[in-house]
Backbone as a ProteinNet text record, in pm:
[ID]
protein_1_A
[PRIMARY]
MPHRSIIVKTGHGPGTAIAVLMVGLMAVGIVFVVLGSSLYFSEQPADQRALPSPPARSTHDSKAAN
[TERTIARY]
3949.7	4004.9	3936.5	3884	3801.4	3895.8	3829.6	3919.8	3929.3	4043.5	4070.9	4122	4086.3	4139.2	4285.6	4338.2	4480.5	4496.3	4402	4405.7	4404.3	4324	4318.9	4464.3	4514.5	4642.7	4761.9	4761.4	4866.2	4860.1	4745.7	4738.5	4682.2	4665.7	4598.5	4459.1	4368.3	4224.1	4186.4	4058	4023.9	4034.5	4030.4	4035	4176.8	4285.3	4419.4	4435.3	4375.3	4372.3	4299.6	4195.1	4124.5	4202.1	4266.1	4353.4	4461.5	4540	4658.9	4597.9	4489.1	4433.7	4401.2	4342.9	4301.4	4438.8	4538	4658	4715.5	4717.5	4777.6	4705.9	4567.1	4489	4515.3	4520.1	4548.7	4681.3	4785	4908.8	4911.7	4838.4	4827.8	4762.7	4663.8	4583.2	4659.4	4748.2	4830.6	4937.7	4991.1	5086.4	5015	4896	4832.6	4802.5	4751	4730.5	4857.7	4963.9	5090.4	5128.2	5139	5184.8	5086.5	4967.4	4864.2	4877.2	4897.3	4883.7	5019.9	5125.5	5258.2	5255.6	5198.8	5172.7	5080.4	4975.7	4877.9	4946.9	5008.8	5065.8	5189	5260.2	5375	5319.1	5201.8	5150.2	5048.1	5013.3	4909.1	4949.2	5067.8	5087.7	5097.6	5156.8	5151.8	5011.4	4924.1	4789.1	4712.1	4744.2	4681.7	4724.7	4861.6	4894	4838	4814.9	4772.9	4621	4534.6	4395.2	4373	4278.6	4237.3	4172.4	4167.2	4098	3952	3859.2	3732.7	3721.1	3672.7	3646.9	3566.4	3595.6	3519.6	3385.9	3365.3	3236	3130.2	3192.7	3095	3058.6	3154.1	3116.2	3021.1	3031.8	2928.4	2800.9	2794	2665.3	2599.2	2679.3	2612.1	2543.7	2616.4	2566.1	2446.2	2433.8	2311.5	2220.4	2226.8	2110.5	2054.8	2129	2073.9	1976.9
7761.5	7744.5	7636.9	7661.7	7551.7	7437.8	7319.2	7201.3	7213	7185.9	7165.9	7040.6	6965.9	6829.6	6837.3	6723.7	6712.8	6743.4	6696.5	6716.6	6863	6949.9	7079.9	7163.3	7111.1	7169.6	7150.4	7039.8	7005.7	7096.3	7169.8	7248.6	7185.5	7052.9	6970.9	6956.8	6963.5	6939.7	6793.2	6764.5	6622.5	6550.1	6624	6546.1	6496.1	6553.1	6503.4	6383.4	6387.3	6269.6	6154.9	6170.1	6060.2	5998.7	6101.4	6046.2	5971.4	6013.3	5925.4	5798.2	5791.9	5680.2	5578	5622.4	5537.5	5471.8	5569.2	5512.5	5413.4	5426.8	5334.4	5205	5217.2	5081.6	5012.7	5089.7	5023.3	4944.3	5020.1	4947.6	4825.6	4820.5	4707.2	4592.4	4637.5	4541.4	4473.9	4550.2	4492.6	4393.9	4428.5	4350.6	4216	4218.7	4095.8	4021.7	4071.1	4000.9	3949.7	4008.2	3946.7	3840.4	3857	3749.4	3629.3	3655.9	3550.9	3476.6	3538	3461.1	3380.3	3448.9	3366.2	3248.9	3249.8	3134.6	3042	3086.2	2988.8	2912.1	2985.2	2911.1	2840.7	2859.7	2769.8	2651	2649.1	2542.3	2459.4	2515.2	2434.9	2292.3	2266.6	2128.4	2027.2	2080	1996	1962.2	2051.6	2042.2	1948.8	1938.7	1861	1718.3	1692.9	1553.7	1502.7	1599.2	1548.9	1521.1	1562.1	1557	1404.6	1329.4	1201.9	1225.7	1125.7	1147.5	1192.2	1117.2	1174	1277.2	1393	1471.4	1401.1	1423.3	1350	1415.9	1543.3	1594	1532.7	1504.5	1442.9	1301.5	1227.8	1090.9	1092.4	1198.2	1199.6	1245.5	1337.7	1384.4	1267.9	1192.7	1068.1	980.4	950.8	874.7	914.1	1034.1	1117.5	1119	1123.7	1128.5	988.6	881	747.7	709.9
-3078	-3210.9	-3283.7	-3402	-3467.5	-3514.8	-3520.3	-3560.7	-3714	-3766.7	-3895.3	-3939.9	-4027	-4052.5	-4123.3	-4100.9	-4157.6	-4293.7	-4362.5	-4510	-4562	-4482.5	-4516.2	-4466.4	-4363.2	-4312.6	-4413.3	-4486.3	-4578.5	-4694.6	-4722	-4831.6	-4961.4	-4956.4	-5062.1	-5020.8	-5117.9	-5109.2	-5098.9	-5051.9	-5056.7	-5172.8	-5288.2	-5402.3	-5429.6	-5394	-5383.7	-5301.4	-5185.2	-5094.6	-5158.8	-5211.8	-5281.4	-5386.5	-5464.7	-5585.3	-5534.7	-5434.9	-5371.4	-5323.2	-5256.4	-5199.2	-5319.3	-5412	-5535	-5589.7	-5611.9	-5680.4	-5596.6	-5461.5	-5367.7	-5371.2	-5375	-5382.9	-5516.7	-5623	-5751.3	-5745.5	-5686.9	-5684.9	-5588.5	-5487.8	-5404.1	-5483.1	-5541	-5627	-5737.2	-5802.4	-5904.6	-5850.9	-5737.8	-5662.5	-5627.5	-5577.9	-5550.6	-5670.4	-5777.9	-5902.7	-5945.7	-5942.3	-6010.2	-5918.5	-5789.6	-5702.9	-5704.4	-5707.2	-5719.7	-5828.3	-5942.3	-6075.2	-6090.8	-6039.3	-6049.1	-5945.3	-5842.9	-5748.9	-5805.5	-5870.4	-5928.9	-6041	-6142.2	-6263.4	-6201.8	-6095.6	-6059.4	-5978.7	-5928.8	-5848.1	-5924.4	-6031.9	-6109.1	-6158.8	-6210.6	-6256.4	-6125.9	-6012.8	-5901.9	-5856.4	-5860.5	-5815.7	-5901	-6036.7	-6137.4	-6121.3	-6076.1	-6047.5	-5911.1	-5824.5	-5678.8	-5691.7	-5786.5	-5780.5	-5833.6	-5790.7	-5828.7	-5972.6	-6049.4	-6192.1	-6184.2	-6114.4	-6116	-5983.7	-6002.8	-5887.9	-5781.4	-5657.6	-5555.5	-5548.9	-5580.7	-5585.5	-5675.3	-5782.4	-5903.8	-5880.8	-5815.2	-5768.5	-5657.5	-5553.2	-5456.7	-5498.4	-5604.8	-5651.5	-5729.9	-5798.8	-5865.8	-5773.9	-5664	-5561.4	-5491.5	-5482.3	-5408.9	-5506.2	-5641.3	-5736.3	-5751.4	-5717.6	-5740.9	-5623.1
[MASK]
++++++++++++++++++++++++++++++++++++++++++++++++++++++++++++++++++

């Protein structure tokens, strides 16, 4: 008995499987963007208060340049 893939057994072609996969990946991407942006905007004021006034990288770079 020749082996047939699961996609062919369901009656849907590989195009349908690719479309379903793309829609699923887009949905996951949208969820990550929404959650990430909400976390970023809710944490941003606290992060700005926590940072020292001059960034440590710029002071380190200026010392290295001298």
